[in-house]
Amino acid sequence: MNANERREVDMATDTGAVAGALDTIRAQIAAHQGKGITVEATRTALVNPLLRALNWNTEDLQQVFPEYTSAAGRVDYALLDDDSPRVLIEAKALDQKLDPPKWTTQLVGYAVAIGARWAVLTNGAEYRIYNTHAAVSIDQKLFHTVDLRDPDANAAEILDLLSRPAVLEGRLDAHWRAELETRQRRLIDQQVHTALQALIDQYPPNERLVRLLRGQPDVQLTPGEIRDSLCRANVRIDSSPGPKPIVEPPPPPPPPPPPPGVLVQLRHVIEAKLITPPLAIYATYKGQSLDARIETDGSITFRGRSYGTPSPAGNAARLAAGFIGTRVETNGWVFWQFTDADGQSKPISVLRQRYQDQRKSQSS
């Protein structure tokens, strides 16, 4: 076997190993949470098994260098490629919270000094992934957060971005660039949305808008009638792109239900045609209106960032609105609302229940 063939074998990712490792790690977390285990025990029982499942050889110093020390300081792990650190990982004890800003500032500072683009802060249960080279404020460098204790978290998909193949192939960088493009489009849409909404909501009505409407071929109204109508109007601008017109194919067979024991996800609701994404969802927290969107793949976009399931998106929204506490825990299915066909606001858990009812009806 030549060097290239060995590299291909070495770069193969065993998805079954990742799933099995996560199950084992969750069991370890449940068994030791609240018992004050040390950083060393956290690394041994929780972090090392995950790194191995993600195809990092923890016994090969050319791949995983523990207690990595440089002039900038020391971190618990450096994930290497050709002796160059690609990802730095700082581990805390399982019962420690990751909230102190000094930990993030210190870790990101080390990574910038060393030249590692990516850094991870973890306590073995929660993982926070940072793009240290992003030209944004330090809080905006946070790319993904996943908590293995949250059954609604899309842990395997997010943590796979830290696998050795993903890191060496630059998948983290590609995902970040895609998010930047999405964020930029959202910022543009928001500016246009805000300007249009202000124009429509202006009282008395904006005269330029009145003249524009009066000049439309199908509008046979006086300026006064248009002004009165604008005062009565309750128009809301939605920047979400509407579904593209398509030729209706023959109706597909109903989607198979999730396997026993698998939680219902938004993609199941979409496959069952209970909603047509993109779908605007919203919430109110601490007096603030928070807007998000269910995408065609079942993910949720909030302020330019994509979340695999409702709860992480709810956590992000509450944090953005000024959540105060040691740990944010959100039931996203209850937190997020949507406007139903009857015009009423309802929690998106209604959609999950409708899916379950539909499956029962089809199986009876």
Coordinates of C-alpha atoms in Angstrom, one line a residue:
M1 CA 0.0 0.0 0.0
N2 CA 1.6 3.3 -1.1
A3 CA 1.5 6.6 0.9
N4 CA -1.6 7.9 -1.0
E5 CA -3.5 4.7 -0.5
R6 CA -2.6 4.8 3.3
R7 CA -3.8 8.4 3.4
E8 CA -7.1 7.5 1.8
V9 CA -7.7 4.7 4.3
D10 CA -6.7 7.0 7.1
M11 CA -9.1 9.6 5.9
A12 CA -12.1 7.3 5.8
T13 CA -14.8 8.3 8.3
D14 CA -16.8 5.6 10.1
T15 CA -20.2 7.2 10.7
G16 CA -21.2 4.2 12.7
A17 CA -18.2 4.8 15.0
V18 CA -19.3 8.4 15.5
A19 CA -22.8 7.5 16.4
G20 CA -21.7 4.8 18.8
A21 CA -19.1 7.1 20.4
L22 CA -21.8 9.8 21.0
D23 CA -24.1 7.2 22.6
T24 CA -21.3 6.1 24.9
I25 CA -20.3 9.7 25.7
R26 CA -23.9 10.7 26.6
A27 CA -24.0 7.7 29.0
Q28 CA -20.8 8.8 30.6
I29 CA -22.1 12.4 30.9
A30 CA -25.3 11.2 32.5
A31 CA -23.4 9.0 35.0
H32 CA -20.9 11.7 36.1
Q33 CA -22.7 15.0 35.7
G34 CA -22.7 16.8 39.0
K35 CA -20.0 14.6 40.6
G36 CA -17.2 17.1 40.2
I37 CA -14.9 15.0 37.9
T38 CA -11.6 16.6 36.9
V39 CA -10.4 18.1 33.7
E40 CA -8.2 15.1 33.2
A41 CA -11.1 12.7 33.6
T42 CA -13.2 14.8 31.3
R43 CA -10.6 14.6 28.6
T44 CA -10.0 10.8 29.1
A45 CA -13.7 9.8 29.2
L46 CA -15.4 12.3 27.0
V47 CA -13.1 14.2 24.7
N48 CA -10.6 11.6 23.6
P49 CA -13.2 9.0 22.5
L50 CA -14.9 11.7 20.4
L51 CA -11.6 12.6 18.7
R52 CA -10.9 9.0 17.9
A53 CA -14.4 8.6 16.4
L54 CA -13.7 11.6 14.3
N55 CA -10.7 9.9 12.9
W56 CA -8.0 11.6 14.9
N57 CA -5.3 9.3 16.3
T58 CA -4.9 10.5 19.9
E59 CA -1.7 8.4 20.2
D60 CA 0.0 10.0 17.1
L61 CA 1.7 13.3 18.0
Q62 CA 1.7 14.3 14.4
Q63 CA -2.1 14.3 14.5
V64 CA -3.1 15.1 18.1
F65 CA -0.6 17.0 20.3
P66 CA -1.8 17.2 23.9
E67 CA -0.6 20.1 26.2
Y68 CA 0.4 22.0 23.1
T69 CA 2.7 24.8 24.2
S70 CA 4.0 27.8 22.3
A71 CA 5.2 31.3 23.0
A72 CA 1.5 32.3 23.1
G73 CA 0.6 29.8 25.9
R74 CA -0.7 26.3 26.4
V75 CA -3.8 24.5 25.2
D76 CA -5.1 21.1 25.9
Y77 CA -5.0 19.8 22.3
A78 CA -3.7 20.9 18.9
L79 CA -5.0 19.0 15.9
L80 CA -2.2 19.0 13.4
D81 CA -1.6 18.6 9.7
D82 CA 2.0 18.4 8.6
D83 CA 3.1 19.7 12.0
S84 CA 0.9 22.8 11.6
P85 CA -1.9 23.3 14.2
R86 CA -5.3 23.5 12.4
V87 CA -7.6 23.3 15.4
L88 CA -6.9 24.2 19.0
I89 CA -9.1 22.6 21.7
E90 CA -9.3 23.8 25.3
A91 CA -11.1 21.4 27.7
K92 CA -12.8 22.3 31.0
A93 CA -14.2 19.9 33.6
L94 CA -17.6 18.5 32.9
D95 CA -19.4 20.5 35.5
Q96 CA -17.8 23.8 34.5
K97 CA -19.8 26.3 32.4
L98 CA -18.2 27.7 29.3
D99 CA -19.6 31.2 29.7
P100 CA -16.7 33.2 31.3
P101 CA -15.5 35.5 28.4
K102 CA -11.9 35.3 29.6
W103 CA -11.8 31.6 28.4
T104 CA -12.9 32.5 24.9
T105 CA -10.7 35.5 24.7
Q106 CA -7.7 33.6 25.8
L107 CA -8.3 30.6 23.5
V108 CA -8.9 32.8 20.5
G109 CA -5.8 34.8 21.3
Y110 CA -3.7 31.7 21.4
A111 CA -5.1 30.5 18.1
V112 CA -4.5 33.8 16.3
A113 CA -0.9 33.9 17.6
I114 CA -0.2 30.3 16.6
G115 CA -1.9 30.6 13.2
A116 CA -4.8 28.1 13.8
R117 CA -7.9 29.3 12.2
W118 CA -10.3 27.1 14.3
A119 CA -10.6 26.8 18.1
V120 CA -12.9 24.7 20.2
L121 CA -14.0 25.3 23.8
T122 CA -15.6 22.3 25.5
N123 CA -16.4 20.7 28.8
G124 CA -17.0 17.3 27.2
A125 CA -20.7 17.8 26.9
E126 CA -20.9 21.2 25.1
Y127 CA -18.7 22.2 22.2
R128 CA -18.3 25.8 21.0
I129 CA -16.5 26.2 17.6
Y130 CA -14.8 29.5 16.8
N131 CA -13.4 30.9 13.6
T132 CA -10.5 32.8 15.1
H133 CA -9.5 34.6 11.9
A134 CA -12.9 36.0 11.1
A135 CA -12.8 39.8 10.9
V136 CA -15.7 40.3 13.3
S137 CA -16.1 40.9 17.1
I138 CA -15.1 38.0 19.3
D139 CA -18.7 37.0 20.1
Q140 CA -19.5 36.8 16.3
K141 CA -16.5 34.4 15.8
L142 CA -18.7 31.7 17.4
F143 CA -19.7 29.5 14.4
H144 CA -21.5 26.5 16.0
T145 CA -22.6 25.4 19.5
V146 CA -23.7 21.9 20.2
D147 CA -24.6 20.3 23.5
L148 CA -24.7 16.5 23.6
R149 CA -27.1 16.6 26.5
D150 CA -29.8 18.2 24.2
P151 CA -31.6 15.3 22.5
D152 CA -32.8 17.9 19.9
A153 CA -29.3 18.9 19.0
N154 CA -27.9 17.8 15.6
A155 CA -24.7 16.8 17.3
A156 CA -23.3 14.3 14.8
E157 CA -23.7 16.6 11.8
I158 CA -22.0 19.6 13.5
L159 CA -19.2 17.6 15.2
D160 CA -18.4 15.9 11.9
L161 CA -17.1 19.3 10.8
L162 CA -14.3 18.6 13.3
S163 CA -13.4 15.2 11.8
R164 CA -9.9 14.8 10.4
P165 CA -11.2 14.6 6.8
A166 CA -13.4 17.7 7.2
V167 CA -10.5 19.7 8.7
L168 CA -7.9 18.7 6.2
E169 CA -10.3 19.2 3.3
G170 CA -11.4 22.7 4.5
R171 CA -15.0 21.9 5.0
L172 CA -15.2 24.2 8.0
D173 CA -14.0 27.1 5.9
A174 CA -16.5 26.3 3.2
H175 CA -19.3 26.2 5.7
W176 CA -18.2 29.5 7.1
R177 CA -18.1 31.2 3.7
A178 CA -21.5 29.9 2.8
E179 CA -22.8 31.3 6.1
L180 CA -21.2 34.7 5.4
E181 CA -23.0 34.8 2.0
T182 CA -26.3 34.0 3.7
R183 CA -25.7 36.6 6.4
Q184 CA -24.9 39.2 3.8
R185 CA -28.1 38.5 1.9
R186 CA -30.0 38.7 5.2
L187 CA -28.5 42.0 6.0
I188 CA -29.5 43.4 2.6
D189 CA -33.0 42.0 2.9
Q190 CA -33.3 43.4 6.4
Q191 CA -32.3 46.9 5.2
V192 CA -34.8 46.8 2.3
H193 CA -37.5 45.3 4.6
T194 CA -37.0 48.1 7.2
A195 CA -37.0 50.9 4.6
L196 CA -40.2 49.5 2.9
Q197 CA -41.9 49.0 6.2
A198 CA -41.1 52.5 7.4
L199 CA -42.4 53.9 4.1
I200 CA -45.7 52.0 4.4
D201 CA -46.2 52.6 8.1
Q202 CA -45.5 56.4 7.9
Y203 CA -48.3 58.6 9.1
P204 CA -49.6 60.7 7.5
P205 CA -48.9 58.5 4.4
N206 CA -45.8 59.3 2.4
E207 CA -46.8 61.5 -0.5
R208 CA -44.2 59.9 -2.9
L209 CA -45.8 56.5 -2.2
V210 CA -49.3 58.0 -2.8
R211 CA -48.1 59.4 -6.2
L212 CA -46.5 56.1 -7.0
L213 CA -49.7 54.1 -6.3
R214 CA -51.9 56.6 -8.1
G215 CA -49.6 56.3 -11.2
Q216 CA -50.2 52.5 -11.5
P217 CA -52.4 51.6 -14.5
D218 CA -55.0 49.7 -12.6
V219 CA -55.4 52.3 -9.8
Q220 CA -58.3 54.6 -10.5
L221 CA -58.4 56.4 -7.1
T222 CA -58.0 59.9 -5.8
P223 CA -54.9 60.8 -3.7
G224 CA -57.3 61.1 -0.7
E225 CA -58.7 57.7 -1.2
I226 CA -55.2 56.2 -1.4
R227 CA -54.2 58.0 1.8
D228 CA -57.2 56.7 3.6
S229 CA -56.6 53.2 2.5
L230 CA -52.9 53.4 3.6
C231 CA -54.0 54.5 7.0
R232 CA -56.3 51.4 7.3
A233 CA -53.7 49.0 5.8
N234 CA -51.9 46.5 8.0
V235 CA -49.1 45.5 5.5
R236 CA -46.1 43.6 6.6
I237 CA -43.1 43.1 4.4
D238 CA -41.6 39.6 4.3
S239 CA -38.1 39.3 2.7
S240 CA -38.2 35.5 2.6
P241 CA -38.1 34.2 -1.0
G242 CA -41.3 32.6 -2.0
P243 CA -41.4 29.1 -3.4
K244 CA -40.6 28.9 -7.1
P245 CA -43.4 28.0 -9.4
I246 CA -43.1 24.4 -10.6
V247 CA -45.0 22.0 -12.7
E248 CA -46.9 19.8 -10.3
P249 CA -45.6 16.2 -10.5
P250 CA -47.7 13.2 -9.6
P251 CA -48.3 13.1 -5.9
P252 CA -45.5 11.1 -4.2
P253 CA -46.1 8.3 -1.9
P254 CA -46.3 9.3 1.8
P255 CA -42.8 9.6 3.4
P256 CA -41.8 6.7 5.6
P257 CA -42.2 7.4 9.3
P258 CA -39.0 7.9 11.4
P259 CA -37.6 4.6 12.7
P260 CA -38.8 3.7 16.2
G261 CA -37.1 5.8 18.9
V262 CA -36.2 8.6 16.4
L263 CA -37.6 12.0 17.3
V264 CA -39.8 13.8 14.7
Q265 CA -37.8 16.5 13.0
L266 CA -38.9 19.5 10.9
R267 CA -37.7 17.6 7.7
H268 CA -40.4 15.0 8.4
V269 CA -43.0 17.7 8.6
I270 CA -41.8 19.2 5.3
E271 CA -41.7 15.8 3.6
A272 CA -45.3 15.2 4.7
K273 CA -46.2 18.5 3.0
L274 CA -47.7 19.9 6.2
I275 CA -45.8 23.2 5.5
T276 CA -44.1 24.7 2.5
P277 CA -40.8 26.2 3.3
P278 CA -39.3 28.7 3.5
L279 CA -41.7 29.4 6.4
A280 CA -41.4 32.5 8.7
I281 CA -41.4 31.7 12.4
Y282 CA -41.1 34.1 15.3
A283 CA -41.0 34.5 19.1
T284 CA -41.1 37.2 21.7
Y285 CA -38.6 37.2 24.5
K286 CA -37.8 40.0 27.0
G287 CA -40.2 42.2 25.0
Q288 CA -38.2 41.7 21.8
S289 CA -39.6 40.3 18.6
L290 CA -37.3 37.6 17.2
D291 CA -37.7 36.4 13.6
A292 CA -36.4 33.2 12.0
R293 CA -37.1 30.9 9.1
I294 CA -37.6 27.2 8.5
E295 CA -35.6 26.3 5.4
T296 CA -36.3 23.6 2.8
D297 CA -33.9 21.1 4.4
G298 CA -35.6 21.5 7.8
S299 CA -32.9 23.7 9.3
I300 CA -33.7 27.0 10.9
T301 CA -32.0 30.3 10.0
F302 CA -31.7 33.0 12.7
R303 CA -29.8 36.2 12.0
G304 CA -27.8 34.6 9.2
R305 CA -26.8 31.4 11.1
S306 CA -28.2 28.0 10.4
Y307 CA -29.3 25.6 13.1
G308 CA -30.2 22.0 12.6
T309 CA -33.2 21.8 15.0
P310 CA -35.5 24.2 16.8
S311 CA -33.9 24.2 20.3
P312 CA -30.4 25.4 19.4
A313 CA -32.1 28.2 17.3
G314 CA -34.2 29.1 20.3
N315 CA -31.1 29.1 22.5
A316 CA -29.4 31.5 20.1
A317 CA -32.4 33.8 20.0
R318 CA -32.7 34.0 23.7
L319 CA -29.0 34.8 24.1
A320 CA -29.3 37.5 21.4
A321 CA -32.2 39.0 23.3
G322 CA -30.2 39.2 26.5
F323 CA -30.7 35.9 28.3
I324 CA -29.3 36.1 31.9
G325 CA -28.3 32.9 33.6
T326 CA -25.7 30.1 33.8
R327 CA -27.3 27.8 31.1
V328 CA -29.8 28.5 28.4
E329 CA -32.2 25.6 27.9
T330 CA -35.0 26.2 25.3
N331 CA -37.7 23.9 24.1
G332 CA -37.6 25.2 20.5
W333 CA -40.8 23.5 19.5
V334 CA -42.7 25.6 22.1
F335 CA -40.6 28.7 21.8
W336 CA -41.0 29.3 18.1
Q337 CA -44.4 30.3 16.7
F338 CA -45.8 30.3 13.1
T339 CA -49.0 31.7 11.5
D340 CA -51.4 28.9 10.8
A341 CA -53.8 28.7 7.9
D342 CA -56.5 30.2 10.2
G343 CA -54.4 33.3 10.8
Q344 CA -53.6 32.3 14.4
S345 CA -50.1 32.2 15.9
K346 CA -49.3 28.7 17.1
P347 CA -46.2 26.9 18.5
I348 CA -44.5 24.8 15.9
S349 CA -45.1 21.8 18.1
V350 CA -48.5 21.8 16.5
L351 CA -46.8 20.7 13.3
R352 CA -45.1 17.9 15.0
Q353 CA -48.4 16.7 16.5
R354 CA -50.1 16.9 13.1
Y355 CA -47.3 14.8 11.6
Q356 CA -47.8 12.2 14.3
D357 CA -51.6 12.2 13.8
Q358 CA -51.1 11.9 10.0
R359 CA -48.9 8.8 10.5
K360 CA -51.4 7.2 12.8
S361 CA -54.2 7.8 10.3
Q362 CA -52.2 6.4 7.4
S363 CA -51.3 3.3 9.4
S364 CA -54.8 2.6 10.6

